[in-house]
Every structure is written in C-alpha cells, then in structure tokens.
mmCIF file of C-alpha atoms in Angstrom:
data_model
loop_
_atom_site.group_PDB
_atom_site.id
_atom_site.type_symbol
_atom_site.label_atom_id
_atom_site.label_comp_id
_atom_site.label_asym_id
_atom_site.label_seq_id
_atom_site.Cartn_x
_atom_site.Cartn_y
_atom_site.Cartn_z
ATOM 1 C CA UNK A 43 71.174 151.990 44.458
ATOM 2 C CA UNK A 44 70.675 155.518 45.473
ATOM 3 C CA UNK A 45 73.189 157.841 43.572
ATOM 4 C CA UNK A 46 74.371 160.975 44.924
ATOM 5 C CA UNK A 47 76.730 163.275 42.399
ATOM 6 C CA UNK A 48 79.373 164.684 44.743
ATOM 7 C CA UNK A 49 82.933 166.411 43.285
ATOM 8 C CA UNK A 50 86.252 165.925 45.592
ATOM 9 C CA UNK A 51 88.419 169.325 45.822
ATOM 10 C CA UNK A 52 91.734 168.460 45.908
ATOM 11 C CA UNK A 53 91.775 169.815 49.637
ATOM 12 C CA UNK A 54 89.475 167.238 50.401
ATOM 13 C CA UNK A 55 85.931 168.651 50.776
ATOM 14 C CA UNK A 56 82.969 168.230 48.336
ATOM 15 C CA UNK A 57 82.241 171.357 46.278
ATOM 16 C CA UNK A 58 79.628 172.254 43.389
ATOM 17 C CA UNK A 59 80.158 171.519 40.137
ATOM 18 C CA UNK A 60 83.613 170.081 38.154
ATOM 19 C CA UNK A 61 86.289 172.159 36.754
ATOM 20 C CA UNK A 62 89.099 170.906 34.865
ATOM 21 C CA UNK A 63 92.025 171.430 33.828
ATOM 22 C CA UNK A 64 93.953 171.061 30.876
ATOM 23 C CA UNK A 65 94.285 167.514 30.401
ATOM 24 C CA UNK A 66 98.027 165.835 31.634
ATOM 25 C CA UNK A 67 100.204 165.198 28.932
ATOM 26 C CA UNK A 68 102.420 162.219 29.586
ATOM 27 C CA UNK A 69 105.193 160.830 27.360
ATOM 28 C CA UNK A 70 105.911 156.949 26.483
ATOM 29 C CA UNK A 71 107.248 155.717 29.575
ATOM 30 C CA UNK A 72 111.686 154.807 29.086
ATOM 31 C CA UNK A 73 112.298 151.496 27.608
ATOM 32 C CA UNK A 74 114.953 149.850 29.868
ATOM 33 C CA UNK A 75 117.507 147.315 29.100
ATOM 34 C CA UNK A 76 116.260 144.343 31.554
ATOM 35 C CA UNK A 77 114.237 141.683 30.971
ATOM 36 C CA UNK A 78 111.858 142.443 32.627
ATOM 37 C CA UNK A 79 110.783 145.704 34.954
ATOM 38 C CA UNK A 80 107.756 147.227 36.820
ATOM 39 C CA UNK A 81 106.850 150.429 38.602
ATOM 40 C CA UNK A 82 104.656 150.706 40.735
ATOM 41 C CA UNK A 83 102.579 152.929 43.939
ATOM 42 C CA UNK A 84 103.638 151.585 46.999
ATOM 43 C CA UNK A 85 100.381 153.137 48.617
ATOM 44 C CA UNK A 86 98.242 152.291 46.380
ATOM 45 C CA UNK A 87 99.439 148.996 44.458
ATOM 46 C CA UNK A 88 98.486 150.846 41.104
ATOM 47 C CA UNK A 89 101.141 149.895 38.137
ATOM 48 C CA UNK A 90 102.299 153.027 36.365
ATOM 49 C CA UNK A 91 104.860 150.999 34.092
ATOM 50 C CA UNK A 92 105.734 147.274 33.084
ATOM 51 C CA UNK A 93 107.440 145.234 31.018
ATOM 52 C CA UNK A 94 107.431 141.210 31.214
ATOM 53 C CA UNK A 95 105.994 141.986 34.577
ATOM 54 C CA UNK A 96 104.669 138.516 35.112
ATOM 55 C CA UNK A 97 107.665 136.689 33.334
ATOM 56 C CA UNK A 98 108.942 134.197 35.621
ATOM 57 C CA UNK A 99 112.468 134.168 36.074
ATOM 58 C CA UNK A 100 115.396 133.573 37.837
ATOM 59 C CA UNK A 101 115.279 135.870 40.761
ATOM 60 C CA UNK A 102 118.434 135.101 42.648
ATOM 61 C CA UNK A 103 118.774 137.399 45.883
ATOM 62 C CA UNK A 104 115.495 138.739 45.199
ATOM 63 C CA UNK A 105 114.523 135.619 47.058
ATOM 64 C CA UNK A 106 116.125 137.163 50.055
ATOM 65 C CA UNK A 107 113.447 139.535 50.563
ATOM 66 C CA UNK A 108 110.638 136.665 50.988
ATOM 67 C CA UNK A 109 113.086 135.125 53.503
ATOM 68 C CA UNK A 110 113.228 138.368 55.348
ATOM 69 C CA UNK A 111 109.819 138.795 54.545
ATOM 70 C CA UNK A 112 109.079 135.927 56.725
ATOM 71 C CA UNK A 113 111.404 136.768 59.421
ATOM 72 C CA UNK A 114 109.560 139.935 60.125
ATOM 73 C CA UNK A 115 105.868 138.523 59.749
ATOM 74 C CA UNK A 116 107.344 135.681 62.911
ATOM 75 C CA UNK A 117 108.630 138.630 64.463
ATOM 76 C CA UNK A 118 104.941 140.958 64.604
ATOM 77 C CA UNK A 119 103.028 137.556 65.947
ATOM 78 C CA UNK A 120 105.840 137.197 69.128
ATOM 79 C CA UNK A 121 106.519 134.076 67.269
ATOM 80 C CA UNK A 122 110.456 135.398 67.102
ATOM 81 C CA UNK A 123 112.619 137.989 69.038
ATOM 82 C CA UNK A 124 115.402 139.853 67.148
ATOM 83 C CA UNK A 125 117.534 138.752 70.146
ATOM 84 C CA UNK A 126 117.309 135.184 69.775
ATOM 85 C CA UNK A 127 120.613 133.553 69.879
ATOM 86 C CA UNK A 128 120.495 130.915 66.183
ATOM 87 C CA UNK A 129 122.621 128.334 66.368
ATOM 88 C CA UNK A 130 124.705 128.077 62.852
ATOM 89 C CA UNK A 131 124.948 125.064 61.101
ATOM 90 C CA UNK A 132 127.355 123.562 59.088
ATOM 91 C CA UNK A 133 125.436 123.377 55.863
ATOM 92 C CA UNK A 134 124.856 127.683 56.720
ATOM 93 C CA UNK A 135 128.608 127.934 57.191
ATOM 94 C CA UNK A 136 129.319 126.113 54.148
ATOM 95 C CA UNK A 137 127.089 128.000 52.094
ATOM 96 C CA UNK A 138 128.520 129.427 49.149
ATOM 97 C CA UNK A 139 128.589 133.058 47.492
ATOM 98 C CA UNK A 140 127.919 136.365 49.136
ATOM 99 C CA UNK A 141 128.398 135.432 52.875
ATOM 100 C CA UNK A 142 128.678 137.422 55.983
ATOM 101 C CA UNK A 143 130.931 134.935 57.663
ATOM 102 C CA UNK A 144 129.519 133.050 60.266
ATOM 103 C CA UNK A 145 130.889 130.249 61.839
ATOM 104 C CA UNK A 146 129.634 126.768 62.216
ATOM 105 C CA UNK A 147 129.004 125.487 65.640
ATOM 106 C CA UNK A 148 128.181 129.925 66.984
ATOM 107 C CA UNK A 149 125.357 131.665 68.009
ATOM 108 C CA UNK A 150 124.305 134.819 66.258
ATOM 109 C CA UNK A 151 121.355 137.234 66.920
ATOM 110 C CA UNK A 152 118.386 137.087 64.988
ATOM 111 C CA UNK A 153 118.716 141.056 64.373
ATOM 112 C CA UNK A 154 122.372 140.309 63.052
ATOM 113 C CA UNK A 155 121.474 137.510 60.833
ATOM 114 C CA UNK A 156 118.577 140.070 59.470
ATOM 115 C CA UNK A 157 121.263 142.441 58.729
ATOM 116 C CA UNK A 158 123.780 139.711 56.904
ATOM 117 C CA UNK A 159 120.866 138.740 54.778
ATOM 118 C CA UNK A 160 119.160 142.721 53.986
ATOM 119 C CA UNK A 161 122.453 144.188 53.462
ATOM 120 C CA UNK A 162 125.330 141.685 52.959
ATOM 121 C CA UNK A 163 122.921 139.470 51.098
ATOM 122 C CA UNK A 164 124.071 136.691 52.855
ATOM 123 C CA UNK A 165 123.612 132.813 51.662
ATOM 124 C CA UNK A 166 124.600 131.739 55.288
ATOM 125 C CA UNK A 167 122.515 133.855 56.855
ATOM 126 C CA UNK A 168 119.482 133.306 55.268
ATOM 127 C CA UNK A 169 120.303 129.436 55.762
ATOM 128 C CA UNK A 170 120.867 130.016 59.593
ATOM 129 C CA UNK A 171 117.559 132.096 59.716
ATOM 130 C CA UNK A 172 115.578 129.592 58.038
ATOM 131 C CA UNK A 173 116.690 126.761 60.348
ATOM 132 C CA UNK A 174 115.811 128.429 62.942
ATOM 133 C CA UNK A 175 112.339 129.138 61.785
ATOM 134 C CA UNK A 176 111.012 125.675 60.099
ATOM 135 C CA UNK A 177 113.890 123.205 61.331
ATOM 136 C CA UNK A 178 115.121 122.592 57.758
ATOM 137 C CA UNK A 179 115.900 125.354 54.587
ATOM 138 C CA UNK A 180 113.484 122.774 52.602
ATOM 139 C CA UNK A 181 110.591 123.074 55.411
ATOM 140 C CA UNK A 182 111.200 126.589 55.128
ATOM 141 C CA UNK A 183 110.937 126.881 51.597
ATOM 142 C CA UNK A 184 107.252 125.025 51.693
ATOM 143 C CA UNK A 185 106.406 127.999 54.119
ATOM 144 C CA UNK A 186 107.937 130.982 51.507
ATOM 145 C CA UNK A 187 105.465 129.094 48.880
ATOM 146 C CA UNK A 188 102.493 129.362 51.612
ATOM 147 C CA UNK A 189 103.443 133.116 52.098
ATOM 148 C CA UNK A 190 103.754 133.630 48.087
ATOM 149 C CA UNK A 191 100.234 132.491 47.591
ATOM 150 C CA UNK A 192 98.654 134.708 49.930
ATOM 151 C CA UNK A 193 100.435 137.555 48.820
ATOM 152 C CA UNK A 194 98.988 136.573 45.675
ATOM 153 C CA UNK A 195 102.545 135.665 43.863
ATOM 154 C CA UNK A 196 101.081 134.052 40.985
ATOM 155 C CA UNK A 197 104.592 133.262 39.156
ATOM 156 C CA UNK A 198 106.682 132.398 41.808
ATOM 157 C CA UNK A 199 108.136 129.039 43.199
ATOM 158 C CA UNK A 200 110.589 128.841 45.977
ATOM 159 C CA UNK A 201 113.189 126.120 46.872
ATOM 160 C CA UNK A 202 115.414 127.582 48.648
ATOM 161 C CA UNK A 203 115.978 130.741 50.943
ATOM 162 C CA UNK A 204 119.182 132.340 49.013
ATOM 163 C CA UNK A 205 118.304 132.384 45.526
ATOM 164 C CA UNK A 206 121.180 130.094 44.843
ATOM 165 C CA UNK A 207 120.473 128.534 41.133
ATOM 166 C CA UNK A 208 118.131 125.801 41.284
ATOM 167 C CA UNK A 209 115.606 123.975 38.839
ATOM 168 C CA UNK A 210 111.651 125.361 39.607
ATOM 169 C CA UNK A 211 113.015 128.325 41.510
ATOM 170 C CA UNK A 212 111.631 131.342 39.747
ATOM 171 C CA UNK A 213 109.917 134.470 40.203
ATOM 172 C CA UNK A 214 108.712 137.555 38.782
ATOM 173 C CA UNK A 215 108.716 141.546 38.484
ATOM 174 C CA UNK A 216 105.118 141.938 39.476
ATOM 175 C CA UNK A 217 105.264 139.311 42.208
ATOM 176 C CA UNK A 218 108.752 140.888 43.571
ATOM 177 C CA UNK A 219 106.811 144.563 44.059
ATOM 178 C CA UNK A 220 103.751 142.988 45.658
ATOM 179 C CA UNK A 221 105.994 141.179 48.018
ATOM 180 C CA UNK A 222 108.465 144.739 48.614
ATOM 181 C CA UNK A 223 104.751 146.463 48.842
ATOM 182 C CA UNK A 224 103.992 143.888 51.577
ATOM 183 C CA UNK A 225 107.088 144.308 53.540
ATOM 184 C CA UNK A 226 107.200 148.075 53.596
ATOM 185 C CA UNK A 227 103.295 148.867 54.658
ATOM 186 C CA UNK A 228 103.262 145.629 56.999
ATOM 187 C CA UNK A 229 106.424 146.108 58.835
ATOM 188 C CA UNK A 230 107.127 149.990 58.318
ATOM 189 C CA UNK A 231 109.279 149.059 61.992
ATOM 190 C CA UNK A 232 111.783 147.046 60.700
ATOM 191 C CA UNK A 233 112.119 148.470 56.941
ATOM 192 C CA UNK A 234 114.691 151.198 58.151
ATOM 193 C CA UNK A 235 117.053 148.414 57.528
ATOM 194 C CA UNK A 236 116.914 148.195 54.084
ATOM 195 C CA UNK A 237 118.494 151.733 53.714
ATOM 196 C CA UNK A 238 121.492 150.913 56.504
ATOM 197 C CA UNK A 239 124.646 151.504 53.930
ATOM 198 C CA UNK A 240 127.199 148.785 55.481
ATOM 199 C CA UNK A 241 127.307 146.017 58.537
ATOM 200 C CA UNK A 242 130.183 144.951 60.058
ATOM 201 C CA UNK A 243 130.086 141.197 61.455
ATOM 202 C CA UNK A 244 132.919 139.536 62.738
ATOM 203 C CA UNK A 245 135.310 142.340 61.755
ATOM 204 C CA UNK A 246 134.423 142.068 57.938
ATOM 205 C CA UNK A 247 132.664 145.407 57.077
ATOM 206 C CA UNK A 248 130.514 144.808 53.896
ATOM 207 C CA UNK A 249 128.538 147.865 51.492
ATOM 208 C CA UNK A 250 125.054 147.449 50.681
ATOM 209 C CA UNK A 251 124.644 146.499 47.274
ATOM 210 C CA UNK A 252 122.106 148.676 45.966
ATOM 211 C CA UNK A 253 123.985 151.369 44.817
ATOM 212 C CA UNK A 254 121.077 153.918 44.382
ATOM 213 C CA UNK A 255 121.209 154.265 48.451
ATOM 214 C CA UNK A 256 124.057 156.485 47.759
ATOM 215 C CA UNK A 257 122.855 158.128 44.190
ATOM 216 C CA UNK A 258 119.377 159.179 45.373
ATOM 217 C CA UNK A 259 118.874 160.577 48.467
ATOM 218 C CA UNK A 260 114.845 159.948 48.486
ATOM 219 C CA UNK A 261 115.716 156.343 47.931
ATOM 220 C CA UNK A 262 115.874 153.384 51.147
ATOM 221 C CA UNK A 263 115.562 149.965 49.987
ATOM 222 C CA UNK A 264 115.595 147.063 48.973
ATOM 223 C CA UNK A 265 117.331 144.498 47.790
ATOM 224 C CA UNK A 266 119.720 143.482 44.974
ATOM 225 C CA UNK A 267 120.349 140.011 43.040
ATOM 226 C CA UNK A 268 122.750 138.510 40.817
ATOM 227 C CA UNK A 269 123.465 134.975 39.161
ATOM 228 C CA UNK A 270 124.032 134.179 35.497
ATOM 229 C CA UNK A 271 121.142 133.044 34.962
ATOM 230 C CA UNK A 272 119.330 135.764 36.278
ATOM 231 C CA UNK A 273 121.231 138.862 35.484
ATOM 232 C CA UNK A 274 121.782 141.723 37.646
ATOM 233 C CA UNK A 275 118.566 142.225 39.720
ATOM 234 C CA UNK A 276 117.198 145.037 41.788
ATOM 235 C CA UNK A 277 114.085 145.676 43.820
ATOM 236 C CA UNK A 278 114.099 149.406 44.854
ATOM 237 C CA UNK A 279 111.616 151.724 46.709
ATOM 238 C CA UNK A 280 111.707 155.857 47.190
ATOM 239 C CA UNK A 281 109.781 158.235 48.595
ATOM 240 C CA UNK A 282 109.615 161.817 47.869
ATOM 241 C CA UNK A 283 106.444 164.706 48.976
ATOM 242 C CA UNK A 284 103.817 161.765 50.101
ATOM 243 C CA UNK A 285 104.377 159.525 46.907
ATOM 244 C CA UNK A 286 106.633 156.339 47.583
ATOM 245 C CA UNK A 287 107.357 154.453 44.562
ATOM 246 C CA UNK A 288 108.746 150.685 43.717
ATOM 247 C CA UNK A 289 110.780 149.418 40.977
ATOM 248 C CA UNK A 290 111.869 145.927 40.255
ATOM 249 C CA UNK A 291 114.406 145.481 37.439
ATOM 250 C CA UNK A 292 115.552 142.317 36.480
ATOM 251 C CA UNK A 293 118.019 140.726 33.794
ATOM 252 C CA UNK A 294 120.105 143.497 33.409
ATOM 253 C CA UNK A 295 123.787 143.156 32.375
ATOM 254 C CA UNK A 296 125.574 144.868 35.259
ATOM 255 C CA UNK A 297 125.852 146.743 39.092
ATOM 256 C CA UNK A 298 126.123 149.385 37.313
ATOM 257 C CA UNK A 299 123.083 149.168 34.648
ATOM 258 C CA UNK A 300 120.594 147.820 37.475
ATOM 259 C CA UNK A 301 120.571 150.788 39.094
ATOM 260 C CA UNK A 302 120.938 153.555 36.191
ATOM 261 C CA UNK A 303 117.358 151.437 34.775
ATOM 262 C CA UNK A 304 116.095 151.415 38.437
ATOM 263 C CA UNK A 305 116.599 155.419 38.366
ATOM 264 C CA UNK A 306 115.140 156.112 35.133
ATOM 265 C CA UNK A 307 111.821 154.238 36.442
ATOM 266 C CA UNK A 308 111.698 156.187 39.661
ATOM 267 C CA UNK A 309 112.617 159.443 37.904
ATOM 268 C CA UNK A 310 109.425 159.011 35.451
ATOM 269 C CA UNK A 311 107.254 158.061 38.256
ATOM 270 C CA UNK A 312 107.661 160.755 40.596
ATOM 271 C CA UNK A 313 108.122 163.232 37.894
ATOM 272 C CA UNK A 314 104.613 162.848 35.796
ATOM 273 C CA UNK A 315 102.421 161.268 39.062
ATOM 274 C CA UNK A 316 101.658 161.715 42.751
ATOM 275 C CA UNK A 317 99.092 159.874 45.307
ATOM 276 C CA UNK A 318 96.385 161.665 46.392
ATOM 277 C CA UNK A 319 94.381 161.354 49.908
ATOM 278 C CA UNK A 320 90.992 161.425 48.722
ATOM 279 C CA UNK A 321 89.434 160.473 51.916
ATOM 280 C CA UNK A 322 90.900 160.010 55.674
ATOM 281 C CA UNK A 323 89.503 156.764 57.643
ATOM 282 C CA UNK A 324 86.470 157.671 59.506
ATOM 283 C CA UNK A 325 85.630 160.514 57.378
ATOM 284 C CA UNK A 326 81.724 161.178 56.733
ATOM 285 C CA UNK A 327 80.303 161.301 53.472
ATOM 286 C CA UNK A 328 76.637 160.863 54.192
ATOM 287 C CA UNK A 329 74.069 160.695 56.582
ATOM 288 C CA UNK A 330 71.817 157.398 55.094
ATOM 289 C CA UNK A 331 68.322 157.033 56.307
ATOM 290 C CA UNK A 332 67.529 154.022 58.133
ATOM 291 C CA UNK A 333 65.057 151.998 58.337
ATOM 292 C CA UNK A 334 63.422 149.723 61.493
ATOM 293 C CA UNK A 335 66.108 151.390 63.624
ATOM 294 C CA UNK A 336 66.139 153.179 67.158
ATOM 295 C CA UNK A 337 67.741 156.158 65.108
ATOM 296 C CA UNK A 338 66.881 157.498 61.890
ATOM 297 C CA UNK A 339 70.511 158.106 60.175
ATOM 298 C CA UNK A 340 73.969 156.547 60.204
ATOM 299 C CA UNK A 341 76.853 158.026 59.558
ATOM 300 C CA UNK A 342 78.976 156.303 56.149
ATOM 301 C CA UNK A 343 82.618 157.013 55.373
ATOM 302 C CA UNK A 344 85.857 154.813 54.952
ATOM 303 C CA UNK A 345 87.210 151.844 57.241
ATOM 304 C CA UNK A 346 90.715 153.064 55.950
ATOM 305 C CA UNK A 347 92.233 156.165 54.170
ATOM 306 C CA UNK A 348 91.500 156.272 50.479
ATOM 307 C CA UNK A 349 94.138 156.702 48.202
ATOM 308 C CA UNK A 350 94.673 157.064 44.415
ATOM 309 C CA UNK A 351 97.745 157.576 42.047
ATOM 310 C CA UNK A 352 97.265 159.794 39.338
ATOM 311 C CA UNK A 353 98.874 162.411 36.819
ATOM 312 C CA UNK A 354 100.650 165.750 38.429
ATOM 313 C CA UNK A 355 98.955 167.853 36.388
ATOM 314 C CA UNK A 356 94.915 166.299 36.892
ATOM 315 C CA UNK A 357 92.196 168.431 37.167
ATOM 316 C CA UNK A 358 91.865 171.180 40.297
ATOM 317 C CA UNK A 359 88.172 169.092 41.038
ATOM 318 C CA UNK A 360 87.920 164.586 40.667
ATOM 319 C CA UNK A 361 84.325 164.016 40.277
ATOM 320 C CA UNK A 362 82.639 161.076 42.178
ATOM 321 C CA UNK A 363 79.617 159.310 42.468
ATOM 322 C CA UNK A 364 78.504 158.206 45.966
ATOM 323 C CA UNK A 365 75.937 154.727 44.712
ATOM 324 C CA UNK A 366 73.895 154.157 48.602
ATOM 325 C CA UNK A 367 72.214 151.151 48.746
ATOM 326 C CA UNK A 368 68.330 151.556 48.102
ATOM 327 C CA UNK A 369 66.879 150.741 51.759
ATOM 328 C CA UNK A 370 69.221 150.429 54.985
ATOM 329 C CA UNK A 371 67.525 148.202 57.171
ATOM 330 C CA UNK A 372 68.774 147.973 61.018
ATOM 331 C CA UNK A 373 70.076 146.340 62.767
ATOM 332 C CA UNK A 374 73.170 147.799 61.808
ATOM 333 C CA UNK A 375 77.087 146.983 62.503
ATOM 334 C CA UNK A 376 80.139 149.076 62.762
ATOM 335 C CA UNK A 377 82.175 148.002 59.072
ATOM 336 C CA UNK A 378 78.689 147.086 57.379
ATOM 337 C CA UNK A 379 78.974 148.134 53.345
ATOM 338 C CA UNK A 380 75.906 150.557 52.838
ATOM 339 C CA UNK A 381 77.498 151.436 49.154
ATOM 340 C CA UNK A 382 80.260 152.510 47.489
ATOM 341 C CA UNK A 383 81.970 155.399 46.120
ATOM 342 C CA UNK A 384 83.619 155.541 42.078
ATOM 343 C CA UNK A 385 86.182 158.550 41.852
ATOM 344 C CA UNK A 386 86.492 159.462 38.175
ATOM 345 C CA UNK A 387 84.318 160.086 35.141
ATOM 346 C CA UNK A 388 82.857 157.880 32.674
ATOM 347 C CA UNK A 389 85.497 155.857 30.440
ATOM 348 C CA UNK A 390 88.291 157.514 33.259
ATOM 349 C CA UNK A 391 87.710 155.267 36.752
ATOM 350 C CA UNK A 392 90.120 156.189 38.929
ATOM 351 C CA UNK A 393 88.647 153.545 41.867
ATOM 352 C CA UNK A 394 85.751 152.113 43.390
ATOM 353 C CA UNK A 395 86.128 152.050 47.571
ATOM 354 C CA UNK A 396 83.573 150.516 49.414
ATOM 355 C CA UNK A 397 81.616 152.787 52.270
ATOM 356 C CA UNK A 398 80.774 151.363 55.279
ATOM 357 C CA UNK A 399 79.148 152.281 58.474
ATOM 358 C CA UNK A 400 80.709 154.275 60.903
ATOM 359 C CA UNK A 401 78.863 153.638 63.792
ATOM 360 C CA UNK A 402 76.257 150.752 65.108
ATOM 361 C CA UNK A 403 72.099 150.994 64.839
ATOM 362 C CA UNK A 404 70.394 148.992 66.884
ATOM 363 C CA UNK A 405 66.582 147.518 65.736
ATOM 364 C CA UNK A 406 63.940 149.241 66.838
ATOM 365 C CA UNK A 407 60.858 148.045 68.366
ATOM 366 C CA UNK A 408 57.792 146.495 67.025
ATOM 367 C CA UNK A 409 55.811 149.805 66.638
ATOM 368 C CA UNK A 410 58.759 151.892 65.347
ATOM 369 C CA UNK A 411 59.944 148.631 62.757
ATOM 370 C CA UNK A 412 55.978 148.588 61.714
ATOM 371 C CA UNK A 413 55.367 152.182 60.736
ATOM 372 C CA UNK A 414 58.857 152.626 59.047
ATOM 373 C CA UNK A 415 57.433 149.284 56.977
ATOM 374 C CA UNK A 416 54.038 150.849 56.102
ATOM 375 C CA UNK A 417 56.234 154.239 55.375
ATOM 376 C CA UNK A 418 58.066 152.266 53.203
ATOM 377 C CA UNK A 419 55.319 150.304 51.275
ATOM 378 C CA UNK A 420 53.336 154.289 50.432
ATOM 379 C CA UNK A 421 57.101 155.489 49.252
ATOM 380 C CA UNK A 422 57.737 152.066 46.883
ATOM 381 C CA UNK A 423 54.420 152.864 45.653
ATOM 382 C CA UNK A 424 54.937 156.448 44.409
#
C-alpha cells in the first residue's frame, strides 16, 4: 500500500501539519434506573453509552416499531399505498390493550392504521396491518424475523406484531436502536409521524405516549412500551446542530421514569459529542496513477459522505492516513476500492472508510499496456 500522511481541518480541507488541542475531558456517563439502555449516533451507528445493551428482553410495544418498520419498507418498493382500504378482522377488533378502536367487518386506510399503531400504539392496528401484509399475524411475524436478521438483530425473536406477552418474544436495547437507526435514515419520508402529538380515529382522540415530545423540543420520535414483564420502555431519537441521537431505555418502573432516563441519555450525548462531516460523497482526495490505461490518473474520494462522532472539545486538526493500493491497473470501474482512508492517530482510530474510484478508466492498447509494464518492471527494480 502506498501511504500518504494527510491532516483533515475541521472545515474540511487538508492542511500541513497537526495541532491539537487540549485533550476532551469527559465524565462517567449517568447510571440509569432501567434494565437495560443504549445511546447511540443515529448518523453514524457509533455507541456512546450502554448498559445490558444486548440483554434480551421483553420488549412489548417496542415491537411496534418493526411492524411499522415493515409497513414503510412495503411502502418504498410500491408493494403498499398509504391509501389502501384494510379490511379489519375480528381477531384485530378483539385485540386487547392499547387500541385505537376499529371495528370488525370496516375498512381503514393504511396511513390511519400507521398512525393507530406509531402514536396510539395500537394492538388492533398493528393486527389489521399485518393481515393485510402476509395474510396471517403469524406469517407476518416469520417476515419481522427475516427483517431482524438483516438488520443484523442478533437478540431478537418475534411472534407477534403488538408486543403482547408471549413465550420466545424478546428483544434488545442494541437491536431496538439499530432497527430506530434503520427506520429514520431509510424512510426519513414517513418518520415525521413519530413526532405527531395525538390522532383522532373514530372520534376517540388519543396522546402520544412518549412524553419527551412535549419536554424537549429537539426531540421527534419514537416509540414507547409497557407490560409487566417488560417494564416501562422507550425508544427515543433527537436532533439538535447536525447531531441526531437515539436512546432506548428499557425496564424502567414508570411513564414517568422512562422518559426522565431517556433525557438524561440524550442530555449527555449532545452535551460532551457532535458528528462531524469529514468528507462529502464525491469529494477528491487523490489523483492515483494508473497503470495500462487510456489515461494516466483517476480521481479517488467517497461513494457516500463520511461521518464520525466524536468529543466537542477534539482537536482544531484529525490526522489521517490515506493507504493507496501499490499499482492501479485499468481497466477501471466507477465504485472500484483503490484504498482506504484511517481518521485518527495511533491507539485513537476514529474510522477506516474505504476510497473508491470516482470515475471509469478504460484499458489501453497493446503499445500503451506494454511500455507502462516495462515502466513498471525498471520502477519494482529500484
């Protein structure tokens, strides 16, 4: 590998040499009293805090998100219209618990049932929804399993679509935030829901559970849970100057506690870190020789924006070490991996991002792919 030192400014450019400053001084994160809790950068995936994170447990309405989850996935493949008329069952009437009152033997919008299940955290709704989508709630249980294993939700099992207490129906903190993390960069179309304060359906106007909606201005989702088993849940995502954070809480003991814990997490997060745009998609970082090609450079940057989370108070200049692979041979694709990048000094990685190339190089001819060989061969030597 051919390594180039480079530094990243914090305005984005490469400049000479690394100056730092004082290091960041962070305290212990809080100590909550759930179960189990995680915090982590939406953007990014990075954990900044966890406890029990991979714990399974009872997640009870936490469930609901994967249902809705699901809902909105059918809905970006044209699989599903949020005007579909669902025809409600008797087993979704009959459901029991939080309910948003439909009525067996009705039709009911698709974008209504979404709201009955986001904010009245309805059991009938998220029946009727999953009827409609796999033919049975068990069918459509096998498919939340499918969808938890390519999420990678290593300590999660599904039964049902509610949450409703059941034996093998369990869950965890880290799998909840990958799946909120999922919903919110996937479907950033539909997520305005989860911060709607109240839905009225069939004349019964019911409040959003998650209480922080109304404590925390910067906060707009997601979803709240609650059996006996499983304590008083809550899966909760802000955003405030760039940085959006998530929280899961679980097994605390009340409304109330779930989201004073939920706020102490966010509150820590956004006070002692921050993402960072390192790098915008498309951006060039080098000009790489090639080799055998009908041109003699390619440009290499990023196939996406290139974010990391770190302290507030880090350094004014990151440094970074651009590793290019040795020789570049055409032909050459747009997306190819030429190298890779690793933000951070030694014992302090901040990440490794892949860079790829930004546009295509065709192979040369016989004469030009000769001489650069023989060019080549004299280089290797000396």
């Amino acid at each position: 590998m051919k390594k180039l030192l480079v530094t990243l400014s914090l305005v984005f450019c490469f400049v000479s040499g690394s100056v730092f400053a004082a290091p960041s001084l962070i305290p212990t994160p809080p100590q909550l009293s759930a179960s189990s809790y995680i915090l982590m950068d939406a953007y990014t995936g990075d954990i900044l805090v966890e406890h029990n994170a991979d714990q399974a447990l009872p997640p009870a309405s936490l469930t609901k998100l994967m249902t809705a989850y699901i809902i909105e996935y059918e809905l970006a493949r044209g699989n599903l219209s949020l005007d579909d008329k669902v025809n409600i069952s008797e087993k979704a009437w009959r459901m029991e618990g939080s309910r948003m009152f439909i009525r067996e033997g009705t039709q009911v919008k698709l974008e209504d049932l979404m709201r009955g299940i986001i904010i009245q955290s309805g059991n009938d709704a998220s029946v009727a929804a999953a009827e409609h989508i796999a033919g049975s709630e068990s069918a459509f249980a096998d498919l939340m399993n499918q969808h938890a294993q390519l999420l990678g939700m290593t300590n999660s099992h599904f039964v049902n679509a509610t949450g409703f207490p059941a034996e093998d129906h369990y869950s965890s903190a880290h799998d909840i935030a990958k799946l909120a993390r999922a919903t919110i960069l996937q479907f950033p179309e539909n997520y305005s829901m989860y911060a709607e304060k109240e839905f009225t359906y069939n004349n019964i106007r019911q409040p959003n559970r998650n209480k922080l909606l109304w404590r925390d201005k910067t906060v707009d989702g997601m979803k709240t849970g609650h059996t006996e088993a499983a304590g008083f849940c809550l899966a909760a995502s802000a955003v405030r100057n760039g940085t959006r954070l998530i929280t899961v809480v679980m097994g605390t003991k009340s409304d109330t506690a779930r989201a004073i814990e939920s706020q102490k997490l966010l509150d820590y997060g956004f006070r002692y870190y921050e993402t960072r745009k390192l790098y915008s998609r498309g951006q060039v970082v080098n000009n790489a020789r090639v080799w055998g090609g009908t041109q003699a450079n390619v440009k290499v940057g990023f196939a996406e924006d290139v974010l990391v989370t770190m302290p507030r108070q880090q350094g004014e200049s990151i440094p970074a070490t651009l590793d290019m692979h040795k020789e570049i041979m055409a032909p050459i694709a747009v997306g190819d991996v030429l190298g890779k990048i690793v933000v951070g000094s030694e014992g302090n990685i901040l990440l490794e991002r892949s860079v790829v190339a930004l546009e295509a190089v065709e192979e040369g001819g016989f004469f030009k792919r000769m001489f650069d060989k023989i060019k080549l061969f004299f280089m290797n030597l000396f």
